[in-house]
Amino acid sequence: MVLKLIKRKLKLNYRKKKWPGLIEAYRKYLPVSSKTPIVSLQEGNTPLILSEKLSEIIGNNTKVFLKYDGLNPTGSFKDRGMTMAISKAKEEGCEAVICASTGNTSAAAAAYAAKGGLKSFVLIPDGFVAQGKLAQALMYGAEVISIKDNFDKALEIVRELSEQFPITLVNSVNPYRIEGQKTAAFEIVDDLKFSPDWLCIPMGNAGNITAYWKGFKEYSQKNKKLILPKMMGFQSSGSAPLVENIIVKNPDTIATAIRIGNPVNREKAKLVKKESKGDFQSVTDTEIISAYKILASEGVFCEPASAASVAGLIKNKNRIKKESTIVCVLTGNGLKDPDCAIKNNDAIFTKNVEPDIKNISEKLGF
Ligand SMILES: *Cc1c(COP(=O)(O)O)cnc(C)c1O
């Protein structure tokens, strides 16, 4: 009876802690005031999942955690930046926003603009945006234009448009995006009670790695004992401008979210690498798909770009000190890119089978 009551109370307490969205949760770390109209879909507070499988692959008593940011309202970490960017745009009296996107930025911009009552415009590279992301932008009511060129060109165009016309740019050159995204680092420290030894993260424009590092640094000012992680950024070998320190004219990778040849946050990313004593490396598409499958085999479905963080971790297996704690950031949800999953899996899928018990039980091996 008493036990039952205690159990019930615990349950109630869990429910009572209703998550208010990341701006309310981390308000004192963010550039908002009582005048800022908060546009939120209760983003943030995503799970930090212990991966037994990856911990075993790395060995040496290492613990590998997955920051599953694909569980944000529109299915990627972009929501963290967008709640800030759209709230501030609204505060400044803006009525429309614009972005270039490989898909997830447009989904998040369209959703938060819709929530905030703003108009959104989106420029995407024709043929290189995953189906789920395009569906979202269209459903949330963005006006979408696909151009016969890549992301880098699209960004160049929207930057110019936002200078000429009264529209706010919400790509990661918008400083409020970084502010919102840094809260993911706060959540990791809140969950672990310390920071990881390594943070493994995919890089496209390198806004997210910049944001995480800012987050870890700001939290360490509050908690002096916090030892900062090494920031390990990964790109696909067909699209690795930060690893090779060049501009890639025709970036090419299955991981469309990081198919970027000229990252806008290049200089900031270099500084992150230097300050954190981290490293930037590339992984092949084959390694990305292999990591993508390992994750799914443990029940975690992310998009290919996100799996680059895990592919990178596996590549560095022999460099990892024993008893390390590692966090891999899974930036987007696997449902975003169903085509990739359907083309790249090892499942047994028998089609066009006669609906006959005997026939089917034989196929199942009984
Ligand atoms: C945007 C995005 C990235 C890259 O993030 P940057 O901040 O551009 O480095 C990685 N993965 C997914 C799923 C994304 O949507």
CSV table of C-alpha atoms and ligand atoms in Angstrom, one decimal:
chain,number,residue,atom,x,y,z
A,1,MET,CA,0.0,0.0,0.0
A,2,VAL,CA,2.7,2.5,1.1
A,3,LEU,CA,4.9,1.3,-1.8
A,4,LYS,CA,2.1,1.8,-4.2
A,5,LEU,CA,1.6,5.4,-2.9
A,6,ILE,CA,5.3,6.1,-3.3
A,7,LYS,CA,5.3,4.7,-6.8
A,8,ARG,CA,2.3,6.8,-7.7
A,9,LYS,CA,4.0,9.9,-6.3
A,10,LEU,CA,7.2,9.3,-8.3
A,11,LYS,CA,5.1,9.0,-11.4
A,12,LEU,CA,3.3,12.2,-10.7
A,13,ASN,CA,6.5,14.0,-10.2
A,14,TYR,CA,7.8,12.9,-13.6
A,15,ARG,CA,4.7,14.3,-15.2
A,16,LYS,CA,4.8,17.5,-13.2
A,17,LYS,CA,8.1,18.5,-14.8
A,18,LYS,CA,6.5,19.5,-18.0
A,19,TRP,CA,9.2,20.7,-20.4
A,20,PRO,CA,8.5,24.3,-21.4
A,21,GLY,CA,10.7,24.4,-24.5
A,22,LEU,CA,14.4,25.4,-24.5
A,23,ILE,CA,14.1,29.1,-24.3
A,24,GLU,CA,12.1,29.0,-21.0
A,25,ALA,CA,14.3,26.2,-19.7
A,26,TYR,CA,17.6,28.1,-20.3
A,27,ARG,CA,16.3,31.6,-20.4
A,28,LYS,CA,19.2,33.1,-18.4
A,29,TYR,CA,21.7,31.9,-20.9
A,30,LEU,CA,19.9,33.3,-23.9
A,31,PRO,CA,19.5,36.8,-25.4
A,32,VAL,CA,15.8,37.1,-24.7
A,33,SER,CA,13.8,39.6,-22.5
A,34,SER,CA,10.3,39.8,-21.2
A,35,LYS,CA,9.5,41.6,-24.5
A,36,THR,CA,10.5,38.7,-26.7
A,37,PRO,CA,7.5,36.8,-28.0
A,38,ILE,CA,8.5,33.2,-27.5
A,39,VAL,CA,7.7,31.0,-30.5
A,40,SER,CA,8.1,27.4,-29.3
A,41,LEU,CA,7.0,23.9,-30.2
A,42,GLN,CA,8.5,22.6,-26.9
A,43,GLU,CA,11.8,21.7,-28.7
A,44,GLY,CA,14.8,20.4,-26.8
A,45,ASN,CA,15.1,18.0,-23.8
A,46,THR,CA,16.0,15.2,-26.2
A,47,PRO,CA,17.2,11.8,-24.9
A,48,LEU,CA,20.8,10.9,-24.2
A,49,ILE,CA,20.8,7.2,-24.9
A,50,LEU,CA,23.5,4.8,-23.8
A,51,SER,CA,24.5,2.6,-26.8
A,52,GLU,CA,25.6,-0.8,-25.5
A,53,LYS,CA,26.5,-1.8,-28.9
A,54,LEU,CA,28.9,1.1,-29.7
A,55,SER,CA,30.3,0.9,-26.2
A,56,GLU,CA,31.2,-2.7,-26.8
A,57,ILE,CA,32.6,-1.9,-30.3
A,58,ILE,CA,34.9,0.7,-28.8
A,59,GLY,CA,35.7,-1.4,-25.7
A,60,ASN,CA,38.1,-0.5,-22.9
A,61,ASN,CA,35.1,0.4,-20.6
A,62,THR,CA,34.2,3.3,-22.8
A,63,LYS,CA,30.7,4.6,-22.6
A,64,VAL,CA,29.1,5.8,-25.8
A,65,PHE,CA,26.0,7.9,-25.6
A,66,LEU,CA,23.8,9.1,-28.4
A,67,LYS,CA,22.3,12.6,-28.2
A,68,TYR,CA,19.2,11.9,-30.3
A,69,ASP,CA,18.3,15.3,-31.5
A,70,GLY,CA,16.1,13.7,-34.3
A,71,LEU,CA,13.4,13.7,-31.6
A,72,ASN,CA,12.8,17.4,-31.9
A,73,PRO,CA,9.4,18.6,-33.1
A,74,THR,CA,10.4,18.7,-36.8
A,75,GLY,CA,12.9,15.9,-36.5
A,76,SER,CA,16.3,17.6,-36.4
A,77,PHE,CA,18.4,19.8,-34.1
A,78,LYS,CA,17.6,22.8,-36.4
A,79,ASP,CA,14.5,23.4,-34.1
A,80,ARG,CA,16.8,24.5,-31.3
A,81,GLY,CA,18.2,27.4,-33.4
A,82,MET,CA,14.9,28.1,-35.1
A,83,THR,CA,12.9,28.8,-31.9
A,84,MET,CA,15.4,31.5,-31.1
A,85,ALA,CA,15.7,32.9,-34.7
A,86,ILE,CA,12.0,33.1,-35.2
A,87,SER,CA,11.2,34.6,-31.7
A,88,LYS,CA,13.8,37.3,-32.3
A,89,ALA,CA,12.7,38.0,-35.8
A,90,LYS,CA,9.2,38.5,-34.4
A,91,GLU,CA,10.5,40.7,-31.7
A,92,GLU,CA,12.2,42.9,-34.3
A,93,GLY,CA,8.9,43.2,-36.1
A,94,CYS,CA,9.8,41.2,-39.1
A,95,GLU,CA,7.0,39.5,-41.1
A,96,ALA,CA,8.9,37.1,-43.3
A,97,VAL,CA,11.9,34.8,-43.1
A,98,ILE,CA,14.1,33.2,-45.8
A,99,CYS,CA,16.7,30.4,-45.8
A,100,ALA,CA,18.7,28.2,-48.1
A,101,SER,CA,18.6,24.6,-47.1
A,102,THR,CA,19.6,21.0,-47.6
A,103,GLY,CA,16.2,20.3,-46.1
A,104,ASN,CA,16.1,20.4,-42.3
A,105,THR,CA,16.6,24.1,-42.0
A,106,SER,CA,13.7,24.7,-44.3
A,107,ALA,CA,11.5,22.2,-42.4
A,108,ALA,CA,12.3,24.0,-39.1
A,109,ALA,CA,12.0,27.5,-40.5
A,110,ALA,CA,8.6,26.7,-42.1
A,111,ALA,CA,7.3,25.1,-38.9
A,112,TYR,CA,8.4,27.9,-36.5
A,113,ALA,CA,7.3,30.6,-39.0
A,114,ALA,CA,3.9,29.0,-39.2
A,115,LYS,CA,3.7,28.8,-35.4
A,116,GLY,CA,4.7,32.5,-35.1
A,117,GLY,CA,2.4,33.7,-37.9
A,118,LEU,CA,5.3,34.7,-40.2
A,119,LYS,CA,5.7,34.0,-43.9
A,120,SER,CA,8.6,31.7,-44.9
A,121,PHE,CA,10.6,31.4,-48.2
A,122,VAL,CA,12.9,28.5,-48.9
A,123,LEU,CA,15.6,27.9,-51.5
A,124,ILE,CA,16.7,24.3,-52.0
A,125,PRO,CA,19.0,22.5,-54.4
A,126,ASP,CA,16.9,20.7,-57.0
A,127,GLY,CA,16.9,16.9,-56.5
A,128,PHE,CA,19.1,16.8,-53.4
A,129,VAL,CA,16.6,17.3,-50.6
A,130,ALA,CA,15.3,14.1,-48.8
A,131,GLN,CA,11.5,13.5,-49.3
A,132,GLY,CA,10.5,13.9,-45.7
A,133,LYS,CA,12.1,17.3,-45.4
A,134,LEU,CA,10.5,18.6,-48.6
A,135,ALA,CA,7.1,17.2,-47.4
A,136,GLN,CA,7.5,19.2,-44.2
A,137,ALA,CA,8.4,22.5,-45.8
A,138,LEU,CA,5.4,22.2,-48.2
A,139,MET,CA,3.0,21.1,-45.4
A,140,TYR,CA,4.1,23.9,-43.0
A,141,GLY,CA,3.3,26.4,-45.7
A,142,ALA,CA,6.7,27.7,-46.9
A,143,GLU,CA,7.0,29.0,-50.4
A,144,VAL,CA,9.6,26.7,-51.9
A,145,ILE,CA,11.9,27.4,-54.8
A,146,SER,CA,14.3,24.7,-56.0
A,147,ILE,CA,17.3,25.9,-58.0
A,148,LYS,CA,19.4,24.1,-60.6
A,149,ASP,CA,22.5,24.3,-58.4
A,150,ASN,CA,23.8,23.3,-55.0
A,151,PHE,CA,23.3,24.5,-51.4
A,152,ASP,CA,26.2,27.0,-51.6
A,153,LYS,CA,24.7,28.9,-54.5
A,154,ALA,CA,21.3,28.9,-52.8
A,155,LEU,CA,22.9,30.5,-49.7
A,156,GLU,CA,24.6,33.1,-51.8
A,157,ILE,CA,21.2,34.1,-53.3
A,158,VAL,CA,19.3,34.3,-50.0
A,159,ARG,CA,22.0,36.3,-48.4
A,160,GLU,CA,21.7,38.9,-51.1
A,161,LEU,CA,17.9,38.8,-51.0
A,162,SER,CA,17.8,39.4,-47.3
A,163,GLU,CA,20.0,42.5,-47.7
A,164,GLN,CA,17.8,43.9,-50.5
A,165,PHE,CA,14.4,43.1,-49.1
A,166,PRO,CA,12.7,43.2,-45.7
A,167,ILE,CA,13.2,39.5,-45.0
A,168,THR,CA,15.2,38.0,-42.1
A,169,LEU,CA,17.8,35.4,-43.0
A,170,VAL,CA,17.5,32.3,-40.7
A,171,ASN,CA,20.5,30.3,-41.9
A,172,SER,CA,23.3,29.6,-39.3
A,173,VAL,CA,24.9,33.0,-40.2
A,174,ASN,CA,22.0,34.3,-38.0
A,175,PRO,CA,23.6,34.5,-34.5
A,176,TYR,CA,20.4,33.6,-32.7
A,177,ARG,CA,20.5,30.1,-34.3
A,178,ILE,CA,23.8,29.4,-32.6
A,179,GLU,CA,22.4,30.7,-29.3
A,180,GLY,CA,19.5,28.3,-29.4
A,181,GLN,CA,21.6,25.3,-30.6
A,182,LYS,CA,24.1,25.7,-27.7
A,183,THR,CA,21.5,24.4,-25.3
A,184,ALA,CA,22.1,20.8,-26.5
A,185,ALA,CA,25.5,21.0,-24.7
A,186,PHE,CA,23.7,22.2,-21.5
A,187,GLU,CA,21.4,19.2,-21.7
A,188,ILE,CA,24.3,16.8,-22.1
A,189,VAL,CA,26.0,18.2,-19.0
A,190,ASP,CA,22.7,18.2,-17.1
A,191,ASP,CA,22.2,14.5,-17.9
A,192,LEU,CA,25.8,13.3,-17.4
A,193,LYS,CA,26.6,15.7,-14.6
A,194,PHE,CA,29.9,16.3,-16.3
A,195,SER,CA,31.0,16.8,-20.0
A,196,PRO,CA,32.1,14.0,-22.2
A,197,ASP,CA,35.7,13.4,-23.1
A,198,TRP,CA,34.8,13.5,-26.8
A,199,LEU,CA,31.9,15.1,-28.7
A,200,CYS,CA,31.5,13.5,-32.1
A,201,ILE,CA,29.4,15.5,-34.5
A,202,PRO,CA,28.8,15.8,-38.3
A,203,MET,CA,29.7,19.1,-39.9
A,204,GLY,CA,28.0,20.9,-42.8
A,205,ASN,CA,28.1,24.6,-42.4
A,206,ALA,CA,29.7,23.9,-39.0
A,207,GLY,CA,27.1,26.0,-37.1
A,208,ASN,CA,26.3,23.1,-34.7
A,209,ILE,CA,29.9,22.3,-33.7
A,210,THR,CA,30.3,26.1,-33.0
A,211,ALA,CA,27.1,26.1,-31.0
A,212,TYR,CA,28.0,23.1,-28.9
A,213,TRP,CA,31.4,24.5,-28.1
A,214,LYS,CA,29.9,27.8,-27.0
A,215,GLY,CA,27.5,25.9,-24.8
A,216,PHE,CA,30.2,23.8,-23.1
A,217,LYS,CA,32.3,26.9,-22.5
A,218,GLU,CA,29.4,28.9,-21.0
A,219,TYR,CA,28.4,26.1,-18.7
A,220,SER,CA,32.0,25.7,-17.5
A,221,GLN,CA,31.9,29.4,-16.4
A,222,LYS,CA,29.1,28.4,-14.0
A,223,ASN,CA,30.7,25.1,-13.0
A,224,LYS,CA,34.4,25.5,-12.7
A,225,LYS,CA,35.1,21.8,-12.4
A,226,LEU,CA,33.8,21.1,-15.8
A,227,ILE,CA,36.5,19.7,-18.1
A,228,LEU,CA,35.7,20.6,-21.7
A,229,PRO,CA,35.5,17.9,-24.4
A,230,LYS,CA,37.6,17.4,-27.5
A,231,MET,CA,35.4,18.4,-30.4
A,232,MET,CA,35.6,15.8,-33.1
A,233,GLY,CA,33.9,17.0,-36.4
A,234,PHE,CA,33.2,14.7,-39.3
A,235,GLN,CA,32.5,15.2,-42.9
A,236,SER,CA,31.8,12.9,-45.8
A,237,SER,CA,35.0,12.3,-48.0
A,238,GLY,CA,33.1,13.6,-51.1
A,239,SER,CA,32.2,16.8,-49.3
A,240,ALA,CA,35.0,17.6,-46.8
A,241,PRO,CA,36.0,21.3,-47.2
A,242,LEU,CA,36.9,21.7,-43.5
A,243,VAL,CA,39.0,18.6,-43.4
A,244,GLU,CA,40.9,19.4,-46.6
A,245,ASN,CA,40.8,23.2,-45.9
A,246,ILE,CA,39.5,24.0,-49.4
A,247,ILE,CA,36.3,25.0,-51.1
A,248,VAL,CA,34.7,21.9,-52.7
A,249,LYS,CA,33.1,23.0,-56.0
A,250,ASN,CA,30.9,19.9,-56.5
A,251,PRO,CA,30.3,18.3,-53.1
A,252,ASP,CA,29.0,14.7,-53.4
A,253,THR,CA,27.7,12.4,-50.7
A,254,ILE,CA,24.7,10.2,-49.7
A,255,ALA,CA,24.4,12.4,-46.6
A,256,THR,CA,22.6,15.3,-48.2
A,257,ALA,CA,22.3,17.3,-45.0
A,258,ILE,CA,26.1,17.8,-45.1
A,259,ARG,CA,26.5,18.1,-48.8
A,260,ILE,CA,28.1,21.6,-48.5
A,261,GLY,CA,31.2,22.7,-50.2
A,262,ASN,CA,31.8,26.1,-48.7
A,263,PRO,CA,30.8,26.2,-45.0
A,264,VAL,CA,29.8,29.6,-43.7
A,265,ASN,CA,31.2,29.0,-40.2
A,266,ARG,CA,34.6,27.9,-41.4
A,267,GLU,CA,36.7,30.3,-39.3
A,268,LYS,CA,34.6,29.7,-36.2
A,269,ALA,CA,35.0,25.9,-36.7
A,270,LYS,CA,38.8,26.2,-37.0
A,271,LEU,CA,38.8,28.0,-33.7
A,272,VAL,CA,36.7,25.3,-32.1
A,273,LYS,CA,39.1,22.7,-33.3
A,274,LYS,CA,42.1,24.6,-31.9
A,275,GLU,CA,40.6,25.6,-28.6
A,276,SER,CA,39.2,22.1,-27.8
A,277,LYS,CA,42.3,20.2,-29.1
A,278,GLY,CA,39.9,18.4,-31.3
A,279,ASP,CA,40.1,17.1,-34.8
A,280,PHE,CA,38.3,17.2,-38.2
A,281,GLN,CA,38.3,14.0,-40.3
A,282,SER,CA,36.4,12.6,-43.2
A,283,VAL,CA,34.5,9.3,-43.4
A,284,THR,CA,33.4,7.6,-46.6
A,285,ASP,CA,29.7,7.1,-47.6
A,286,THR,CA,30.3,3.4,-47.1
A,287,GLU,CA,31.4,4.0,-43.5
A,288,ILE,CA,28.4,6.3,-43.0
A,289,ILE,CA,26.0,3.6,-44.2
A,290,SER,CA,27.6,1.0,-42.0
A,291,ALA,CA,27.3,3.2,-38.9
A,292,TYR,CA,23.7,4.0,-40.0
A,293,LYS,CA,22.9,0.2,-39.9
A,294,ILE,CA,24.6,-0.4,-36.6
A,295,LEU,CA,22.5,2.4,-35.0
A,296,ALA,CA,19.3,1.0,-36.4
A,297,SER,CA,20.2,-2.5,-35.3
A,298,GLU,CA,20.0,-1.1,-31.7
A,299,GLY,CA,16.7,0.6,-32.4
A,300,VAL,CA,17.9,4.1,-33.2
A,301,PHE,CA,17.1,5.4,-36.6
A,302,CYS,CA,18.9,8.5,-37.7
A,303,GLU,CA,19.5,10.1,-41.1
A,304,PRO,CA,22.8,9.4,-43.0
A,305,ALA,CA,24.4,12.7,-42.2
A,306,SER,CA,23.9,12.0,-38.5
A,307,ALA,CA,25.6,8.6,-38.8
A,308,ALA,CA,28.8,10.4,-39.8
A,309,SER,CA,29.4,11.1,-36.1
A,310,VAL,CA,29.3,7.4,-35.3
A,311,ALA,CA,31.3,6.4,-38.4
A,312,GLY,CA,34.0,8.9,-37.2
A,313,LEU,CA,34.0,7.5,-33.7
A,314,ILE,CA,34.5,3.9,-35.0
A,315,LYS,CA,37.3,5.1,-37.1
A,316,ASN,CA,39.1,6.5,-34.0
A,317,LYS,CA,38.6,3.4,-31.9
A,318,ASN,CA,42.3,3.0,-31.2
A,319,ARG,CA,42.8,6.6,-30.2
A,320,ILE,CA,40.3,6.5,-27.4
A,321,LYS,CA,41.6,6.4,-23.8
A,322,LYS,CA,40.1,3.7,-21.6
A,323,GLU,CA,37.0,4.6,-19.5
A,324,SER,CA,36.2,7.5,-21.7
A,325,THR,CA,32.7,9.0,-22.0
A,326,ILE,CA,31.8,9.9,-25.6
A,327,VAL,CA,28.7,11.5,-27.0
A,328,CYS,CA,27.8,11.2,-30.6
A,329,VAL,CA,25.3,13.8,-31.8
A,330,LEU,CA,22.5,12.3,-34.0
A,331,THR,CA,21.4,15.5,-35.7
A,332,GLY,CA,18.3,14.2,-37.6
A,333,ASN,CA,15.6,11.5,-37.6
A,334,GLY,CA,15.9,8.6,-40.0
A,335,LEU,CA,12.3,9.1,-41.2
A,336,LYS,CA,13.5,12.2,-43.0
A,337,ASP,CA,15.1,10.1,-45.7
A,338,PRO,CA,13.1,6.9,-46.3
A,339,ASP,CA,14.6,6.4,-49.7
A,340,CYS,CA,18.1,6.0,-48.2
A,341,ALA,CA,16.8,3.4,-45.7
A,342,ILE,CA,14.9,1.4,-48.3
A,343,LYS,CA,18.0,1.3,-50.6
A,344,ASN,CA,20.5,0.5,-47.8
A,345,ASN,CA,19.4,-2.2,-45.4
A,346,ASP,CA,20.0,-5.9,-44.8
A,347,ALA,CA,16.4,-6.8,-44.0
A,348,ILE,CA,14.7,-9.9,-45.4
A,349,PHE,CA,11.7,-8.6,-47.4
A,350,THR,CA,9.8,-11.0,-49.5
A,351,LYS,CA,7.3,-9.5,-51.9
A,352,ASN,CA,4.1,-10.6,-53.6
A,353,VAL,CA,3.6,-13.7,-51.5
A,354,GLU,CA,0.3,-15.7,-51.8
A,355,PRO,CA,-1.7,-15.2,-48.6
A,356,ASP,CA,-1.5,-18.8,-47.6
A,357,ILE,CA,-0.6,-20.0,-44.0
A,358,LYS,CA,1.4,-23.0,-45.1
A,359,ASN,CA,3.3,-21.1,-47.7
A,360,ILE,CA,4.1,-18.2,-45.3
A,361,SER,CA,5.1,-20.4,-42.4
A,362,GLU,CA,7.5,-22.2,-44.7
A,363,LYS,CA,9.0,-18.9,-45.7
A,364,LEU,CA,9.4,-18.0,-42.1
A,365,GLY,CA,11.4,-21.2,-41.6
A,366,PHE,CA,8.9,-23.1,-39.4
B,1,LIG,C1,22.1,20.8,-40.7
B,1,LIG,C2,22.5,19.4,-40.5
B,1,LIG,C3,23.8,19.0,-40.2
B,1,LIG,C4,24.9,20.0,-40.3
B,1,LIG,O1,24.9,21.0,-39.3
B,1,LIG,P1,25.8,22.3,-39.5
B,1,LIG,O2,25.4,23.2,-38.4
B,1,LIG,O3,25.5,22.8,-40.8
B,1,LIG,O4,27.2,21.8,-39.4
B,1,LIG,C5,24.0,17.7,-39.9
B,1,LIG,N1,23.1,16.8,-39.8
B,1,LIG,C6,21.8,17.1,-40.1
B,1,LIG,C7,20.7,16.1,-40.0
B,1,LIG,C8,21.4,18.5,-40.4
B,1,LIG,O5,20.2,18.8,-40.7
